[in-house]
CSV table of C-alpha atoms in Angstrom, one decimal:
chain,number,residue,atom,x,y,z
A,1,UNK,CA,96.8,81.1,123.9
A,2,UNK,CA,97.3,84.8,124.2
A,3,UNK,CA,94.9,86.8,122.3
A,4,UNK,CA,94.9,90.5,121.6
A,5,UNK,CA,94.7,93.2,124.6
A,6,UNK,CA,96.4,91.4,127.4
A,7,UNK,CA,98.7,92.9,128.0
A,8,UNK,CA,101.1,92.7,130.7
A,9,UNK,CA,103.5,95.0,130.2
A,10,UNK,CA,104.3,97.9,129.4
A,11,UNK,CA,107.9,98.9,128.4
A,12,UNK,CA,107.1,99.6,125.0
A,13,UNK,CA,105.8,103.3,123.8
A,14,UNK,CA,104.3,104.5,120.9
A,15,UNK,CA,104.4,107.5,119.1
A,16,UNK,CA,102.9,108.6,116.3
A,17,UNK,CA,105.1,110.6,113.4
A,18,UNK,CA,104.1,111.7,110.1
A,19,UNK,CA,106.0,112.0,106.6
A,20,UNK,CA,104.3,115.3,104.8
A,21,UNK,CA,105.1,115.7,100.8
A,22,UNK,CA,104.3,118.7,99.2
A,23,UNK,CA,105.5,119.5,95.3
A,24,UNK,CA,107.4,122.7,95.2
A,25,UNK,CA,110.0,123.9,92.6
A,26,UNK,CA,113.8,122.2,93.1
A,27,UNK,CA,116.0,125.3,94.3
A,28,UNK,CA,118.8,125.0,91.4
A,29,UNK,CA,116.7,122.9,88.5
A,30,UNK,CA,113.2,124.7,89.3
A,31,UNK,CA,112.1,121.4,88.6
A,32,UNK,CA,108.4,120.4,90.3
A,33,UNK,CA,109.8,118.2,93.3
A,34,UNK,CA,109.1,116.7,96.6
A,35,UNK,CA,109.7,118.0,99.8
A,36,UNK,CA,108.8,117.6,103.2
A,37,UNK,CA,109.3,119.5,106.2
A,38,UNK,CA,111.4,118.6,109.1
A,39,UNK,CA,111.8,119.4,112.7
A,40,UNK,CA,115.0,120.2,114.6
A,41,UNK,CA,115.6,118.3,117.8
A,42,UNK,CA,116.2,120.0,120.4
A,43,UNK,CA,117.4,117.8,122.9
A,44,UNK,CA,119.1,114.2,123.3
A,45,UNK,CA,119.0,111.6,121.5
A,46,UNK,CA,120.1,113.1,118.6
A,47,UNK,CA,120.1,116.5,119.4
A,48,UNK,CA,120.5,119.0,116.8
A,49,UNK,CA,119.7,116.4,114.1
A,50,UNK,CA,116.7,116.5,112.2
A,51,UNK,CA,113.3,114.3,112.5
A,52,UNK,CA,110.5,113.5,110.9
A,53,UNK,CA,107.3,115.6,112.9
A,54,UNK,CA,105.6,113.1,115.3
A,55,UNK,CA,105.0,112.0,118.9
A,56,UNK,CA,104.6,110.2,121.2
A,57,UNK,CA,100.6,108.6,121.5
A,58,UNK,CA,98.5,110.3,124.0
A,59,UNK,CA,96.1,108.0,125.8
A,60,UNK,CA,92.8,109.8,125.1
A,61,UNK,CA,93.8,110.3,120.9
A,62,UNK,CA,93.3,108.1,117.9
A,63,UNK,CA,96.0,107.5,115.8
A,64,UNK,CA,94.7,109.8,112.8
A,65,UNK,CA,93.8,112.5,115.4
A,66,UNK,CA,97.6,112.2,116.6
A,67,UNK,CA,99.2,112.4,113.4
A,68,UNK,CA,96.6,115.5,112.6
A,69,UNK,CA,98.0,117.5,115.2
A,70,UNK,CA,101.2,117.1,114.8
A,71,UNK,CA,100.5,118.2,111.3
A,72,UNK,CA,98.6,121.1,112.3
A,73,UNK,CA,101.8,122.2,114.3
A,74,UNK,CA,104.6,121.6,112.1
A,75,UNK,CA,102.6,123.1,109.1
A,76,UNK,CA,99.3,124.7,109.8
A,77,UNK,CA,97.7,122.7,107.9
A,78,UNK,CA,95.1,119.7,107.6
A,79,UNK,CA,95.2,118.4,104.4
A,80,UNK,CA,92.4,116.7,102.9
A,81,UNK,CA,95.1,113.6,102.3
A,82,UNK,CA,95.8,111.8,105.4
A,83,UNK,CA,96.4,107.6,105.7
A,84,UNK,CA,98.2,105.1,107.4
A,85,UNK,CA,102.0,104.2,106.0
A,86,UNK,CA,103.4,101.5,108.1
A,87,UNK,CA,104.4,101.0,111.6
A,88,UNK,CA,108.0,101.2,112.6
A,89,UNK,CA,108.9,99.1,115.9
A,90,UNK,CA,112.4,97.3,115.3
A,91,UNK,CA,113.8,96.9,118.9
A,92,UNK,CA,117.2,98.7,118.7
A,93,UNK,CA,115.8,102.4,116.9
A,94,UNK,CA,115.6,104.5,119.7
A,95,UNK,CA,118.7,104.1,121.3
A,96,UNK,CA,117.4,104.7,125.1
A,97,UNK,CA,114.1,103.2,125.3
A,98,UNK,CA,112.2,100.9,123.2
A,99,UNK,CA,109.8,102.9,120.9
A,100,UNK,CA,107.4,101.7,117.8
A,101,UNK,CA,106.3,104.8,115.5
A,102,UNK,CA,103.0,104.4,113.8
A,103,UNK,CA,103.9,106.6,110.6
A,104,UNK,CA,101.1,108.6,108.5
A,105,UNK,CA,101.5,110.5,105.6
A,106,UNK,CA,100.4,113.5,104.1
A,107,UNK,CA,100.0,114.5,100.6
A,108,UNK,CA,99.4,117.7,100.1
A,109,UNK,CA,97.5,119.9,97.2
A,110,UNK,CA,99.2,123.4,96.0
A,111,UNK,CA,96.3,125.3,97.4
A,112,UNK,CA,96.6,123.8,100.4
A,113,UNK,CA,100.2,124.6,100.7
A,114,UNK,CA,100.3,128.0,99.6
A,115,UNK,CA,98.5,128.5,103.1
A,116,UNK,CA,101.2,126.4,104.7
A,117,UNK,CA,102.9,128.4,108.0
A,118,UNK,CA,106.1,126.7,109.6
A,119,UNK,CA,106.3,125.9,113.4
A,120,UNK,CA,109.0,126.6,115.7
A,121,UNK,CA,112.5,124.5,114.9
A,122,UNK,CA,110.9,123.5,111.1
A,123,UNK,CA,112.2,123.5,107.8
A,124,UNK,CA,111.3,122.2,104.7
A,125,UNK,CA,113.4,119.7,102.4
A,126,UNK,CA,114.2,118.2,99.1
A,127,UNK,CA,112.8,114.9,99.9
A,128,UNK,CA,115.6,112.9,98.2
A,129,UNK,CA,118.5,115.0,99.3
A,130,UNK,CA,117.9,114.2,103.1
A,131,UNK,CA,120.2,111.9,105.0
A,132,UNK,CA,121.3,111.8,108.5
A,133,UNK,CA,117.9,111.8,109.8
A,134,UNK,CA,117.5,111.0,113.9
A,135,UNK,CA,116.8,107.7,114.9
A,136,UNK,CA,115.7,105.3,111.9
A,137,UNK,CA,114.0,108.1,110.2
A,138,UNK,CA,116.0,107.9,106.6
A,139,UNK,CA,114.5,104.1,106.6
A,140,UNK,CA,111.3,105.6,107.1
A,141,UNK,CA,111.6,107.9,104.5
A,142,UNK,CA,113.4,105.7,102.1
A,143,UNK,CA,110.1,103.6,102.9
A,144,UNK,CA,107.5,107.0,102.2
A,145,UNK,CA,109.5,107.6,98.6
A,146,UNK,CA,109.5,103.9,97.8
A,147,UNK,CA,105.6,103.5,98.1
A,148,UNK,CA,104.9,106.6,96.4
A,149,UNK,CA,106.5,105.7,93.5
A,150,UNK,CA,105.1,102.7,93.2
A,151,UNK,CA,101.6,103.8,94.1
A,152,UNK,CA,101.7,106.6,91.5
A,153,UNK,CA,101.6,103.8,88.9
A,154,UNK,CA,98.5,101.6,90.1
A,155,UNK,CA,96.4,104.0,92.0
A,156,UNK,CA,94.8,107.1,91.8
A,157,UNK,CA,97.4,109.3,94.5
A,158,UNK,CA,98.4,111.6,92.2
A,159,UNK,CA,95.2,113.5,92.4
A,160,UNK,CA,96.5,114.0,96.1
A,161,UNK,CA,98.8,116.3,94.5
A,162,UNK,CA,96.5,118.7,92.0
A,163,UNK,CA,93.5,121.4,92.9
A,164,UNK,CA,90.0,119.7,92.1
A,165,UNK,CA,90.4,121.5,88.2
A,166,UNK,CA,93.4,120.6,87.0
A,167,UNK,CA,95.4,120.9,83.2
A,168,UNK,CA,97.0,117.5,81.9
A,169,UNK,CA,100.4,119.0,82.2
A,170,UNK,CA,99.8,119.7,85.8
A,171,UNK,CA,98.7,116.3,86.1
A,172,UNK,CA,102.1,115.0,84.2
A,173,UNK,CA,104.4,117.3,86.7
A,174,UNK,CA,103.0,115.2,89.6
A,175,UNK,CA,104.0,112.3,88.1
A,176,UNK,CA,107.5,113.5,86.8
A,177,UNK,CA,108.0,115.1,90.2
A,178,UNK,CA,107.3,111.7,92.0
A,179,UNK,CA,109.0,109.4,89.4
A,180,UNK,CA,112.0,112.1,89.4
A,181,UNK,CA,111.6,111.8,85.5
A,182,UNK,CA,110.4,113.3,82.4
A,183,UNK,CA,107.4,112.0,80.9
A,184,UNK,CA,106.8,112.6,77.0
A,185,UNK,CA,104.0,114.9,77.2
A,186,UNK,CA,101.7,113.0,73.6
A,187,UNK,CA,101.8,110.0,75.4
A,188,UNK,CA,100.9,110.7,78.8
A,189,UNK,CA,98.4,113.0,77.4
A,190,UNK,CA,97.1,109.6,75.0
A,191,UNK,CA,97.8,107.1,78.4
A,192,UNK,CA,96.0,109.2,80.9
A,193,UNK,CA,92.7,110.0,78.9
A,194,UNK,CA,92.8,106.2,77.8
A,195,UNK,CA,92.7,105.4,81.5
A,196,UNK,CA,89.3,106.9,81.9
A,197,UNK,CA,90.7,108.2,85.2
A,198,UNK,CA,89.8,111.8,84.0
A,199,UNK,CA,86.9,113.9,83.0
A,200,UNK,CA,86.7,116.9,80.9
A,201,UNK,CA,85.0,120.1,82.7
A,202,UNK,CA,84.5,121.9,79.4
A,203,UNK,CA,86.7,124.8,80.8
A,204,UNK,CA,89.3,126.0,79.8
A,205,UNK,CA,92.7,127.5,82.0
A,206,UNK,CA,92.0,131.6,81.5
A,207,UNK,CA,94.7,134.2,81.3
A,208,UNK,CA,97.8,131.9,79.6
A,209,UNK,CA,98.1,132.0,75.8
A,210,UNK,CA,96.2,132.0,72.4
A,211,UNK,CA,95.4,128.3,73.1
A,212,UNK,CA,94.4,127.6,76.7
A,213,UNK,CA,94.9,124.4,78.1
A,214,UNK,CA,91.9,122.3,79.1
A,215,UNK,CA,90.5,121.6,82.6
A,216,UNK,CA,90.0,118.5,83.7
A,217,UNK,CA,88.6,117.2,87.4
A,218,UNK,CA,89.1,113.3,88.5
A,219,UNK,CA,86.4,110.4,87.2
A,220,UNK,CA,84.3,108.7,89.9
A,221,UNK,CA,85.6,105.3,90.0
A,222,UNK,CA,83.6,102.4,90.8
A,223,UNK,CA,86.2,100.9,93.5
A,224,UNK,CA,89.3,102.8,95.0
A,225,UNK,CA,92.5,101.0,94.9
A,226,UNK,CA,94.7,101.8,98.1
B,1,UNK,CA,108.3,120.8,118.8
B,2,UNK,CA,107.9,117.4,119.1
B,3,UNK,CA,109.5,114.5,117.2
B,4,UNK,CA,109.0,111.0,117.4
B,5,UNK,CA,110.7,109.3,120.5
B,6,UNK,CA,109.7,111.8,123.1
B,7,UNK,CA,107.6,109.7,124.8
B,8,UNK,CA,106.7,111.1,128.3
B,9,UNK,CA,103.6,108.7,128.8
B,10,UNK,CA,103.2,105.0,129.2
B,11,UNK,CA,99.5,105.2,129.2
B,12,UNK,CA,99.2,103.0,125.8
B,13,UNK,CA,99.4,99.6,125.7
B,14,UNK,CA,100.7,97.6,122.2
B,15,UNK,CA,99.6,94.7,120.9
B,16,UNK,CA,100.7,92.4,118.2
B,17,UNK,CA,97.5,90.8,116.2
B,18,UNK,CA,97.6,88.3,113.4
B,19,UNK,CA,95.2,87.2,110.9
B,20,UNK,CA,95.8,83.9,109.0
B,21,UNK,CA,94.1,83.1,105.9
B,22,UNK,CA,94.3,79.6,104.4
B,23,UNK,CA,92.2,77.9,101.6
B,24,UNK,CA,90.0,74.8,102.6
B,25,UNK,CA,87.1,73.4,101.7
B,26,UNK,CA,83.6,74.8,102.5
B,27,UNK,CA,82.0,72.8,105.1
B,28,UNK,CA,79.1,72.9,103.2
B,29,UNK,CA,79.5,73.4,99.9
B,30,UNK,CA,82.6,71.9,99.1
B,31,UNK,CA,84.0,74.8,97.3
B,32,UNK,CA,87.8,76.1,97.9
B,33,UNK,CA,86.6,78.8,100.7
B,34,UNK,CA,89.4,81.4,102.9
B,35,UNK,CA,89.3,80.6,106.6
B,36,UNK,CA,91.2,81.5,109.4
B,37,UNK,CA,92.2,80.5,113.2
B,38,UNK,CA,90.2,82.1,115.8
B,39,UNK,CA,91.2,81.8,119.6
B,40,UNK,CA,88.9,81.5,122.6
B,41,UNK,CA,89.4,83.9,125.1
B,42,UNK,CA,89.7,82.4,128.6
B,43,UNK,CA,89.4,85.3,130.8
B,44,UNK,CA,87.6,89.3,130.7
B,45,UNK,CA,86.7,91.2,128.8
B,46,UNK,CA,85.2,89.1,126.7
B,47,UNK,CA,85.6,85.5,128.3
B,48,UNK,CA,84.5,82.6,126.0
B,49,UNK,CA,84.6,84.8,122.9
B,50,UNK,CA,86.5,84.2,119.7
B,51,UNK,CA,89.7,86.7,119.5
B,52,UNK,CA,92.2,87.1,116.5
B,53,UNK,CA,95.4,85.6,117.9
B,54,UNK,CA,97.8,87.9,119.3
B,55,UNK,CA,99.5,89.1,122.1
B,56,UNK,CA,101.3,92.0,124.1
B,57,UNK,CA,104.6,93.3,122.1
B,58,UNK,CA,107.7,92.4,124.0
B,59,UNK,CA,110.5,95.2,124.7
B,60,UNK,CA,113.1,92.5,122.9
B,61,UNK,CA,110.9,91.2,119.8
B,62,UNK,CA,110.6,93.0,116.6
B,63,UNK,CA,106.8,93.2,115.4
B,64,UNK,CA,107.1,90.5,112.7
B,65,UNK,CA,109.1,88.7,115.5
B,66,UNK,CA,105.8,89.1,117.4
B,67,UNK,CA,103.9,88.0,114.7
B,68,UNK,CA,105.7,85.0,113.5
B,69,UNK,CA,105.3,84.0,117.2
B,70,UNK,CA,101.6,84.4,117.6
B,71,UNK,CA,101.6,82.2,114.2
B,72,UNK,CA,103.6,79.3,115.4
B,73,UNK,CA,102.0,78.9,118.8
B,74,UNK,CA,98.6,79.3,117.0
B,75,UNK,CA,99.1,76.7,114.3
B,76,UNK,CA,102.2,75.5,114.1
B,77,UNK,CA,103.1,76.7,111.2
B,78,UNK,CA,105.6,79.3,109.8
B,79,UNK,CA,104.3,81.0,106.7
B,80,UNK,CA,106.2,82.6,103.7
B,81,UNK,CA,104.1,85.3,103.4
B,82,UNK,CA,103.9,87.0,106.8
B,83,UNK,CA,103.5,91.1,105.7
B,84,UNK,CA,102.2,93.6,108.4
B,85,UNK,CA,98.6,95.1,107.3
B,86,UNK,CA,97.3,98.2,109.4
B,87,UNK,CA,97.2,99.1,113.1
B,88,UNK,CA,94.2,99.6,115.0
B,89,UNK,CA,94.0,102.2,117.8
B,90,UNK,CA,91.1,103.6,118.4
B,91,UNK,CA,90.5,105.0,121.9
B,92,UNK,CA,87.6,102.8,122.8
B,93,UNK,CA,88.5,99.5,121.3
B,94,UNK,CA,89.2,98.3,124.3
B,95,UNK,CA,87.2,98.5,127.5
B,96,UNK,CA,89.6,98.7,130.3
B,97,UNK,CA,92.7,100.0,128.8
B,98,UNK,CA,94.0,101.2,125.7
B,99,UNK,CA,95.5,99.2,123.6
B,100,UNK,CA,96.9,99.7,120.0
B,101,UNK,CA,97.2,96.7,118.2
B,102,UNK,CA,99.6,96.5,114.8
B,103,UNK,CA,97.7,93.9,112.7
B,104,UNK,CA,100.0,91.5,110.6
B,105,UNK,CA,98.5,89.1,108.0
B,106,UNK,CA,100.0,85.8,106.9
B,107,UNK,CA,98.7,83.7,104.1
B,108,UNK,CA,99.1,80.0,103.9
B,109,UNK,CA,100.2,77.6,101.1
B,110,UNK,CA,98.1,74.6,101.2
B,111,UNK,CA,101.8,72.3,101.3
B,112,UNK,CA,102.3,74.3,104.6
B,113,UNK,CA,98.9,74.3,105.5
B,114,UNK,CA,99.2,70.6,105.6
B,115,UNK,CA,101.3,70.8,108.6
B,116,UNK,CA,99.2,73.0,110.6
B,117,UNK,CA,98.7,71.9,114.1
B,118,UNK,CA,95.9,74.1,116.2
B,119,UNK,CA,97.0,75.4,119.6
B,120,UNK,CA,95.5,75.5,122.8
B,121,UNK,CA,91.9,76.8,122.4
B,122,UNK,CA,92.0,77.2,118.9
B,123,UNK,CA,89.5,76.7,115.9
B,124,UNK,CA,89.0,77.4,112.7
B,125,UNK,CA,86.5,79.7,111.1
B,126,UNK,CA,84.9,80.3,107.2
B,127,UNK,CA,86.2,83.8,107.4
B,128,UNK,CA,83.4,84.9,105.7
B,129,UNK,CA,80.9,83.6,107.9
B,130,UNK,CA,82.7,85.3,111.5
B,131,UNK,CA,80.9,87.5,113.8
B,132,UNK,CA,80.9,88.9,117.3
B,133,UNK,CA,84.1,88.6,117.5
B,134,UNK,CA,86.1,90.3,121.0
B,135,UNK,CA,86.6,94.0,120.8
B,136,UNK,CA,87.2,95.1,117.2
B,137,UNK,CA,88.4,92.4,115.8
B,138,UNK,CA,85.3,91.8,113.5
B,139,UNK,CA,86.0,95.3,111.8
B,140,UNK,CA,90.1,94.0,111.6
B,141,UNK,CA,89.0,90.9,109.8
B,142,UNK,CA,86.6,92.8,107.3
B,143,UNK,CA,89.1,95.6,106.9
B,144,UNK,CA,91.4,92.4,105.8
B,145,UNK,CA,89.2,90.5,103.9
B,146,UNK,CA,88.5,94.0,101.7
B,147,UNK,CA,92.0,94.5,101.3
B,148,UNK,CA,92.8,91.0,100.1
B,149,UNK,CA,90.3,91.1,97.8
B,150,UNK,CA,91.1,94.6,96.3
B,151,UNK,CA,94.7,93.6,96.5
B,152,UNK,CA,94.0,89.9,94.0
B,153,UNK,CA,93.2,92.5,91.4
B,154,UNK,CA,96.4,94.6,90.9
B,155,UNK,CA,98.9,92.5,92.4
B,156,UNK,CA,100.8,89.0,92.5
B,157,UNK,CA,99.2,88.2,95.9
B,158,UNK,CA,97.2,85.2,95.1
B,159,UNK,CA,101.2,83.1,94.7
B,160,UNK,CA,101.1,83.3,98.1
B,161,UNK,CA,98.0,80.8,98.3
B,162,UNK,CA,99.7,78.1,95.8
B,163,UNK,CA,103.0,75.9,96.0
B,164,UNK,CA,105.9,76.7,93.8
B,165,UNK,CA,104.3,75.0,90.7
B,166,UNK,CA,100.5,74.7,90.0
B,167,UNK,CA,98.1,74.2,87.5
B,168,UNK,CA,96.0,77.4,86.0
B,169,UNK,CA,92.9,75.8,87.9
B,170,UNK,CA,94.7,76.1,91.3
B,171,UNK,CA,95.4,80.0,90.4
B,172,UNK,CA,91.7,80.2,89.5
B,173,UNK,CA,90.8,78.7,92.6
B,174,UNK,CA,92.6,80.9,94.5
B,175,UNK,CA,91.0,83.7,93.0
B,176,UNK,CA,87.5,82.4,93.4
B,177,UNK,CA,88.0,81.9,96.8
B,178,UNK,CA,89.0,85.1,97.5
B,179,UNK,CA,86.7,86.8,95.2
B,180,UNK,CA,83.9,84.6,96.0
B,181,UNK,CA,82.4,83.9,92.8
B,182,UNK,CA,83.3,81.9,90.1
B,183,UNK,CA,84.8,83.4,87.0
B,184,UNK,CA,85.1,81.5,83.3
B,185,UNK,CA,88.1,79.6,83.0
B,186,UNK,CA,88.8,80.1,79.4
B,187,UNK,CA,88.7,83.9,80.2
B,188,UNK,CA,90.7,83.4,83.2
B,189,UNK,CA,93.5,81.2,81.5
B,190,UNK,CA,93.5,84.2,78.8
B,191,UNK,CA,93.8,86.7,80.8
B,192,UNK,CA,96.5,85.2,83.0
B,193,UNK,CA,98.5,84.0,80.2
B,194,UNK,CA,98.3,87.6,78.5
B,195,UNK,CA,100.0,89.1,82.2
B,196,UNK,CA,103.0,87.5,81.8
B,197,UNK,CA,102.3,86.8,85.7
B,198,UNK,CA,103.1,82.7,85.0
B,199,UNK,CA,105.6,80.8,82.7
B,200,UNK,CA,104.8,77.6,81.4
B,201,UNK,CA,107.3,74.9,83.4
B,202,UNK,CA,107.2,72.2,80.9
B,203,UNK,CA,105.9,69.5,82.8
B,204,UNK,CA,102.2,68.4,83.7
B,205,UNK,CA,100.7,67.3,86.5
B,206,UNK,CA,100.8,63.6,86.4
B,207,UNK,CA,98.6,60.8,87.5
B,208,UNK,CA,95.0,62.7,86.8
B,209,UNK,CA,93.2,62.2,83.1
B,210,UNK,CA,94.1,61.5,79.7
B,211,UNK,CA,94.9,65.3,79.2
B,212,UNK,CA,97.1,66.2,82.2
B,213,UNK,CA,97.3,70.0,83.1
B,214,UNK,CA,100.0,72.5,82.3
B,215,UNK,CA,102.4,73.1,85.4
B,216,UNK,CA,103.2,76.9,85.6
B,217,UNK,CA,105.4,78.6,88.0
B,218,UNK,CA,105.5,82.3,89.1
B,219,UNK,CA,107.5,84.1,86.7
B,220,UNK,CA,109.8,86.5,87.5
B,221,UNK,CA,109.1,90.2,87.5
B,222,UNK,CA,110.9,93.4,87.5
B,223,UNK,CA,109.2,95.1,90.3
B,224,UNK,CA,106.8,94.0,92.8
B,225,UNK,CA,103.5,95.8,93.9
B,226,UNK,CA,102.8,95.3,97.2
């Protein structure tokens, strides 16, 4: 019997990549949406084609650390958001060498975005209008939108997506903007504060109209579902 | 920039690990209780110490390939539910090399875990009740158990512990076991009943008391949580 760490070979790499979604209005709707930013390759495989930001593990640099930096150099940024997806290893997706992808994703909040600065070779995208992607990365993707949607309805992510103070209608475009759907604004209003997932501040959004919305910040909850 | 495959370092070794829950008897108590196959490690680091079956990945097997190895030459079995949970990679989890393992679960059925056959330096552990483990596989097997038990609340993973049809009592058990505490079964029939989780079958399960139990099956649902 085998166990764990003996390992006697070593033709397989690793690397670590990293699907980032921000919300940011849809260039011809306007609509709240999800994007994430890309890099160009810039050599073969795939050159020319665009990837998910990642690579490959460095020997003295956990996996969180990994996927931080390569954040931190596609984006600028380090935001407060950061877990494990799902590894990636099927033998035939890198079509020279043999290569499992430990994937992390990053949600990330409007304030932290508006500070967002894009490295060399990057540009952000519609999330759902990518294809073409290098290697297996529109599986991966595929894989990112898939679990956010259905993580949106059974856990707390959305708050991923809002500043600490947030208005129930900028809590509702985070879910329309994930779900790609409208949301009727009395009963996600009547569902969320049912939920108990929210708390009032007792301020109110300054500076809009005669009847500011109110503020609300996220409940503590006995016991985080992942 | 970098993306994904550019791997220029072969410094990091990858691993395969599996753990394997089942439902038997405490050895003690008698109550329905989650254990899982441990292996004895017959050289260093960490000769004579119980391991979490596993191995090194091979450049021609896909992970769950890996897995579904690791599982048959472990017990002998082949388990539906085979799902990968969370890779470990910490720089230091290993003393000699490093060594990123991507941890896959299985959970067994009680009809297949009546097949079960234990490998080559193989035994059996209350999962509960396992410590000093080799490397990190201690924190592995909490970080499981948590997520198993989180998991029982929100989605259908305790079908994965029962045969096709089963009586609400072998649901309950299930839970209990996992849970570890015992919950009311008129509230528990209730409750599962009002999820639409389970349909009725029709048929009861013979040869036991006067006033033979309900037979349920899994019923069909339009989207799964995983």
């Amino acid at each position: 019997m085998r166990t764990d760490v003996d390992t006697d070979t070593d033709q397989v790499s690793l690397a670590v990549s990293t699907v980032i979604f921000a919300l940011r209005p849809h260039p011809t709707t306007g609509r709240t949406t999800l994007w994430l930013p890309l890099v160009r390759r810039i050599r073969e495989p795939y050159e020319g084609r665009w990837a998910l930001p990642g690579g490959p593990l460095r020997p003295d640099e956990d996996l969180a650390a990994s996927a931080r930096h390569t954040l931190e150099r596609t984006t600028g940024l380090a935001p407060r958001h950061l877990e494990q997806l799902y590894s990636f290893g099927a033998v035939d997706r890198s079509p020279e060498d043999r290569v499992v992808s430990i994937v992390y994703w990053a949600l990330v909040r409007p304030d932290e975005d508006a500070r967002a600065t894009d490295g060399e070779n990057v540009e952000w995208f519609v999330a759902d209008d990518v294809r073409g992607l290098a290697f297996d990365h529109d599986t991966i993707l595929r894989y990112a939108l898939a679990r956010l949607r259905a993580k949106i309805t059974y856990s707390p992510i959305a708050f991923a997506f809002v500043t600490p103070e947030f208005t129930l209608a900028d809590l509702r475009a985070v879910h329309e903007a994930v779900l790609d759907r409208s949301l009727d604004p009395a009963n996600f209003r009547r569902q969320v504060l049912a939920s108990g997932t929210v708390t009032a501040t007792g301020s109110y959004l300054t500076g809009t109209s005669h009847r500011p919305p109110a503020l609300y910040r996220r409940a503590a909850l006995p016991e985080e579902i992942r």
